[in-house]
Amino acid sequence: MNSAFVRVPGPGEVSLAAQDTPEPPDATTPLAAAWTGLGLSTPDGTTLTRKVEKEGTEHWQQLTPARFIYKSLELTVASVFQETKGEVLSAYFGGMKFAAVGTGTPKNYRAEISSTPRGDARALCIDWTDAISDIEIYSHRLYLPRAEVSETQDSQFSRTKEAQWGMTFSSLAPAKGRTYVAVWLTNDPTVLFGAPAVVAAASNVITN
């Protein structure tokens, strides 16, 4: 047990790009121009869910299974976004895009919500940083090369509350040649097995 290993995710953001956009080099380098942040979200932040469905074999001679048969793997990212802007609305409505109409000033914009849902796969990054002190700042980045909105929450328009856009992104099967659905990038040494810790100035400090 080591209190220096406790992590509080702190502030972060979800960003989208075209599917199979290359993996960022690390957790601290700013995302390239291909990525667009979805901006402000509710204080609940982002929820990461991993669900593996498996079924045990049944036997005449014993009650416990001899092995498990894996049936499905689901990795989802859920968040409620507060900015009503093009990238957020496009993801919520399955790829919908606004375009300028007419020649007047100021401009007017129009978008069609399709009657036929279509696939809208994106690459997704979740970034968050735990700033414990001036010398202990740990960044984390979860990269999903292919994900798609699998569920949307109701959006209520009210004079007493900002518009909110709740979405759940589900990871998709990897492209040919890959064996992973997500990559976790970080500069935090506690992710290593047996990460050492020393006591300095009456507090635990992580050392490389």
CSV table of C-alpha atoms in Angstrom, one decimal:
chain,number,residue,atom,x,y,z
A,1,MET,CA,0.0,0.0,0.0
A,2,ASN,CA,1.4,3.3,-1.1
A,3,SER,CA,-0.5,6.6,-1.1
A,4,ALA,CA,1.9,8.0,-3.7
A,5,PHE,CA,0.4,5.6,-6.2
A,6,VAL,CA,-3.1,7.1,-5.9
A,7,ARG,CA,-4.1,9.0,-9.1
A,8,VAL,CA,-6.8,11.7,-9.5
A,9,PRO,CA,-7.4,12.1,-13.3
A,10,GLY,CA,-7.9,15.9,-13.1
A,11,PRO,CA,-9.0,17.9,-16.1
A,12,GLY,CA,-9.1,16.3,-19.6
A,13,GLU,CA,-10.8,16.3,-23.0
A,14,VAL,CA,-12.1,13.9,-25.6
A,15,SER,CA,-10.9,14.5,-29.2
A,16,LEU,CA,-11.9,13.0,-32.5
A,17,ALA,CA,-10.2,12.6,-35.9
A,18,ALA,CA,-10.7,10.5,-39.0
A,19,GLN,CA,-10.7,6.8,-38.3
A,20,ASP,CA,-7.2,5.2,-38.3
A,21,THR,CA,-5.5,8.6,-37.8
A,22,PRO,CA,-2.0,7.7,-36.7
A,23,GLU,CA,-1.3,7.1,-33.0
A,24,PRO,CA,0.1,10.1,-31.2
A,25,PRO,CA,3.8,9.8,-30.3
A,26,ASP,CA,3.3,10.0,-26.5
A,27,ALA,CA,0.9,11.3,-23.8
A,28,THR,CA,2.3,14.9,-23.6
A,29,THR,CA,2.8,16.0,-27.2
A,30,PRO,CA,-0.1,18.2,-28.3
A,31,LEU,CA,-2.4,16.5,-30.7
A,32,ALA,CA,-1.9,17.2,-34.4
A,33,ALA,CA,-4.2,19.4,-36.4
A,34,ALA,CA,-6.1,16.4,-37.6
A,35,TRP,CA,-7.7,16.1,-34.2
A,36,THR,CA,-10.5,18.3,-32.9
A,37,GLY,CA,-11.4,18.5,-29.2
A,38,LEU,CA,-15.0,18.2,-28.2
A,39,GLY,CA,-14.5,20.8,-25.5
A,40,LEU,CA,-16.3,21.3,-22.3
A,41,SER,CA,-18.1,18.3,-20.7
A,42,THR,CA,-20.1,17.9,-17.4
A,43,PRO,CA,-18.3,17.5,-14.1
A,44,ASP,CA,-18.7,13.7,-14.3
A,45,GLY,CA,-16.0,13.7,-16.9
A,46,THR,CA,-15.6,10.6,-19.0
A,47,THR,CA,-16.5,7.0,-18.2
A,48,LEU,CA,-14.5,4.1,-19.6
A,49,THR,CA,-16.1,0.7,-19.6
A,50,ARG,CA,-14.6,-2.6,-20.5
A,51,LYS,CA,-16.9,-5.6,-20.7
A,52,VAL,CA,-15.9,-9.1,-21.7
A,53,GLU,CA,-18.6,-11.7,-22.2
A,54,LYS,CA,-17.6,-15.3,-21.7
A,55,GLU,CA,-19.2,-18.6,-21.0
A,56,GLY,CA,-17.8,-21.5,-19.1
A,57,THR,CA,-17.9,-25.1,-20.5
A,58,GLU,CA,-20.2,-27.5,-18.8
A,59,HIS,CA,-19.3,-31.1,-17.8
A,60,TRP,CA,-20.9,-34.3,-16.6
A,61,GLN,CA,-18.2,-35.1,-14.2
A,62,GLN,CA,-17.7,-31.7,-12.5
A,63,LEU,CA,-19.6,-28.5,-11.7
A,64,THR,CA,-16.8,-26.0,-12.4
A,65,PRO,CA,-15.9,-25.1,-16.0
A,66,ALA,CA,-12.7,-26.4,-17.4
A,67,ARG,CA,-12.2,-23.3,-19.5
A,68,PHE,CA,-14.0,-20.3,-20.8
A,69,ILE,CA,-15.2,-19.5,-24.3
A,70,TYR,CA,-15.0,-15.8,-25.0
A,71,LYS,CA,-18.0,-14.4,-26.8
A,72,SER,CA,-17.5,-10.7,-27.0
A,73,LEU,CA,-15.3,-7.7,-26.0
A,74,GLU,CA,-16.8,-4.2,-25.6
A,75,LEU,CA,-14.7,-1.1,-24.8
A,76,THR,CA,-16.8,2.1,-24.5
A,77,VAL,CA,-16.1,5.8,-23.8
A,78,ALA,CA,-19.0,7.9,-22.5
A,79,SER,CA,-19.3,11.6,-21.8
A,80,VAL,CA,-21.8,14.4,-21.8
A,81,PHE,CA,-20.6,17.4,-23.8
A,82,GLN,CA,-21.7,21.0,-23.3
A,83,GLU,CA,-20.5,22.8,-26.4
A,84,THR,CA,-23.0,23.0,-29.2
A,85,LYS,CA,-20.6,23.1,-32.1
A,86,GLY,CA,-20.1,21.3,-35.4
A,87,GLU,CA,-17.8,18.5,-34.3
A,88,VAL,CA,-20.1,17.6,-31.3
A,89,LEU,CA,-23.3,17.8,-33.4
A,90,SER,CA,-21.8,15.7,-36.2
A,91,ALA,CA,-20.8,12.9,-33.8
A,92,TYR,CA,-24.2,13.0,-32.1
A,93,PHE,CA,-26.2,12.9,-35.3
A,94,GLY,CA,-24.1,10.3,-37.1
A,95,GLY,CA,-21.9,12.4,-39.4
A,96,MET,CA,-24.3,15.4,-39.9
A,97,LYS,CA,-22.6,18.5,-41.3
A,98,PHE,CA,-23.8,22.1,-41.6
A,99,ALA,CA,-23.2,24.1,-44.8
A,100,ALA,CA,-23.7,27.8,-45.5
A,101,VAL,CA,-26.9,28.7,-47.4
A,102,GLY,CA,-27.7,31.9,-49.3
A,103,THR,CA,-25.5,34.9,-49.8
A,104,GLY,CA,-26.7,37.1,-47.0
A,105,THR,CA,-24.8,38.5,-44.1
A,106,PRO,CA,-24.7,37.2,-41.4
A,107,LYS,CA,-24.4,33.7,-42.8
A,108,ASN,CA,-27.1,31.1,-42.4
A,109,TYR,CA,-26.4,27.4,-42.0
A,110,ARG,CA,-28.3,24.2,-42.7
A,111,ALA,CA,-27.9,20.5,-42.0
A,112,GLU,CA,-30.0,17.4,-42.7
A,113,ILE,CA,-30.6,14.6,-40.2
A,114,SER,CA,-30.6,11.5,-42.4
A,115,SER,CA,-33.5,9.1,-42.3
A,116,THR,CA,-31.1,6.3,-42.9
A,117,PRO,CA,-28.4,5.8,-40.2
A,118,ARG,CA,-25.0,5.1,-41.5
A,119,GLY,CA,-21.6,4.2,-40.1
A,120,ASP,CA,-19.5,7.1,-38.8
A,121,ALA,CA,-16.3,5.6,-37.5
A,122,ARG,CA,-13.7,8.0,-35.9
A,123,ALA,CA,-10.4,7.9,-34.2
A,124,LEU,CA,-10.8,9.0,-30.5
A,125,CYS,CA,-8.4,10.2,-27.8
A,126,ILE,CA,-9.0,10.8,-24.2
A,127,ASP,CA,-6.5,13.1,-22.5
A,128,TRP,CA,-6.2,13.8,-18.7
A,129,THR,CA,-3.5,15.0,-16.4
A,130,ASP,CA,-2.9,14.5,-12.7
A,131,ALA,CA,-0.8,17.5,-11.4
A,132,ILE,CA,0.2,16.3,-7.9
A,133,SER,CA,2.9,19.0,-7.5
A,134,ASP,CA,5.3,21.1,-9.6
A,135,ILE,CA,7.6,18.1,-10.1
A,136,GLU,CA,5.0,15.4,-10.3
A,137,ILE,CA,2.8,16.0,-13.4
A,138,TYR,CA,1.5,12.8,-15.0
A,139,SER,CA,-0.3,12.7,-18.3
A,140,HIS,CA,-2.4,9.9,-19.7
A,141,ARG,CA,-3.8,9.5,-23.2
A,142,LEU,CA,-6.1,6.7,-24.4
A,143,TYR,CA,-6.1,6.3,-28.2
A,144,LEU,CA,-8.8,4.3,-30.0
A,145,PRO,CA,-8.0,4.1,-33.7
A,146,ARG,CA,-11.6,3.2,-34.7
A,147,ALA,CA,-14.7,4.0,-32.6
A,148,GLU,CA,-18.3,4.9,-33.3
A,149,VAL,CA,-21.2,6.4,-31.4
A,150,SER,CA,-23.3,3.5,-30.2
A,151,GLU,CA,-25.7,5.3,-27.9
A,152,THR,CA,-26.9,8.9,-27.5
A,153,GLN,CA,-28.7,10.4,-24.5
A,154,ASP,CA,-31.7,12.6,-24.7
A,155,SER,CA,-30.9,16.3,-25.2
A,156,GLN,CA,-33.2,18.7,-23.4
A,157,PHE,CA,-33.6,22.3,-24.6
A,158,SER,CA,-34.5,24.5,-21.6
A,159,ARG,CA,-34.1,28.1,-20.5
A,160,THR,CA,-32.6,27.0,-17.1
A,161,LYS,CA,-29.9,24.7,-18.4
A,162,GLU,CA,-27.2,24.5,-21.1
A,163,ALA,CA,-27.8,22.1,-24.0
A,164,GLN,CA,-26.0,18.8,-23.4
A,165,TRP,CA,-25.0,16.1,-25.8
A,166,GLY,CA,-24.5,12.7,-24.1
A,167,MET,CA,-22.7,10.1,-26.2
A,168,THR,CA,-21.2,6.6,-25.8
A,169,PHE,CA,-18.4,5.7,-28.2
A,170,SER,CA,-17.7,2.0,-28.8
A,171,SER,CA,-14.4,0.6,-30.1
A,172,LEU,CA,-14.6,-1.2,-33.4
A,173,ALA,CA,-12.6,-4.2,-34.7
A,174,PRO,CA,-9.0,-3.2,-35.6
A,175,ALA,CA,-7.8,-2.7,-39.1
A,176,LYS,CA,-5.9,-5.5,-40.8
A,177,GLY,CA,-2.6,-6.1,-39.3
A,178,ARG,CA,-3.5,-4.8,-35.8
A,179,THR,CA,-4.4,-6.8,-32.8
A,180,TYR,CA,-5.6,-4.1,-30.4
A,181,VAL,CA,-8.7,-1.8,-30.0
A,182,ALA,CA,-7.0,0.8,-27.9
A,183,VAL,CA,-3.5,2.1,-26.8
A,184,TRP,CA,-2.7,3.7,-23.4
A,185,LEU,CA,0.1,6.2,-23.4
A,186,THR,CA,1.5,7.8,-20.3
A,187,ASN,CA,4.7,9.2,-18.6
A,188,ASP,CA,3.6,7.9,-15.2
A,189,PRO,CA,6.1,5.3,-13.9
A,190,THR,CA,3.6,3.7,-11.5
A,191,VAL,CA,2.2,1.7,-14.5
A,192,LEU,CA,5.4,-0.5,-14.4
A,193,PHE,CA,5.3,-3.6,-12.2
A,194,GLY,CA,7.3,-3.0,-9.0
A,195,ALA,CA,7.5,0.8,-9.6
A,196,PRO,CA,9.9,2.0,-6.8
A,197,ALA,CA,9.0,4.8,-4.3
A,198,VAL,CA,11.2,6.6,-1.8
A,199,VAL,CA,10.4,8.8,1.1
A,200,ALA,CA,11.8,12.4,0.6
A,201,ALA,CA,10.9,15.5,2.7
A,202,ALA,CA,8.4,13.5,4.7
A,203,SER,CA,6.4,12.6,1.5
A,204,ASN,CA,6.4,9.8,-1.0
A,205,VAL,CA,8.0,10.7,-4.3
A,206,ILE,CA,8.0,8.5,-7.4
A,207,THR,CA,11.4,8.0,-8.9
A,208,ASN,CA,12.4,6.5,-12.2
